[in-house]
Amino acid sequence: MYTCFNCGAAWDSSLRQPAVKETCEGCGAYLHCCRNCTYHRQGYPNACYIPDTEKIADRRRANFCDEFEFISVTTREKRAGAPRKGDATLAALLGEGSDTPESTSGVKEWLGTSDKVPEEFDDLFED
Ligand SMILES: [Zn+2]
């Protein structure tokens, strides 16, 4: 099964690949983009596991990459690894949401106990 990187909606198709301009039924995000690709990796050149792929400016927008392969939901979950708590913490770090003492302690707790930065975190700083 394949899901949208943005809203998590299942991509209901008998095909293995979305069309380049295909969008998510749930949120309208492009499906044929790095964020939905199994080869998208932080820390690699062009944030891609495949060498010498076309330079992509926006990992959320549709690309024409020949190497695109929709990441399966199981692989996505495995990669995500970190608990969902990380997402809330990230919002706190960026000053989104509340500035209550509660969220601040959440940041400290997370930074203190996790040695792995979620992939989502890296994405914010690329390019
Ligand atoms: Zn979506």
mmCIF file of C-alpha atoms in Angstrom, residues 1-4 8-18 22-26 31 70:
data_model
loop_
_atom_site.group_PDB
_atom_site.id
_atom_site.type_symbol
_atom_site.label_atom_id
_atom_site.label_comp_id
_atom_site.label_asym_id
_atom_site.label_seq_id
_atom_site.Cartn_x
_atom_site.Cartn_y
_atom_site.Cartn_z
ATOM 1 C CA MET A 1 0.000 0.000 0.000
ATOM 2 C CA TYR A 2 1.133 3.540 -0.738
ATOM 3 C CA THR A 3 0.225 6.670 1.135
ATOM 4 C CA CYS A 4 0.483 10.425 0.680
ATOM 5 C CA GLY A 8 -1.310 9.913 4.875
ATOM 6 C CA ALA A 9 -4.251 9.115 2.618
ATOM 7 C CA ALA A 10 -3.953 5.817 0.823
ATOM 8 C CA TRP A 11 -3.234 5.974 -2.880
ATOM 9 C CA ASP A 12 -5.860 3.762 -4.376
ATOM 10 C CA SER A 13 -4.518 2.420 -7.617
ATOM 11 C CA SER A 14 -3.631 -0.826 -9.254
ATOM 12 C CA LEU A 15 -0.489 0.787 -10.603
ATOM 13 C CA ARG A 16 2.805 0.962 -8.791
ATOM 14 C CA GLN A 17 3.580 4.517 -9.839
ATOM 15 C CA PRO A 18 1.476 7.661 -9.925
ATOM 16 C CA GLU A 22 -1.184 13.060 -10.206
ATOM 17 C CA THR A 23 -2.310 14.526 -6.916
ATOM 18 C CA CYS A 24 -3.542 13.120 -3.634
ATOM 19 C CA GLU A 25 -7.276 12.714 -3.371
ATOM 20 C CA GLY A 26 -7.109 13.667 0.255
ATOM 21 C CA LEU A 31 2.285 12.188 -5.463
ATOM 22 C CA PHE A 70 6.598 5.157 -4.548
#
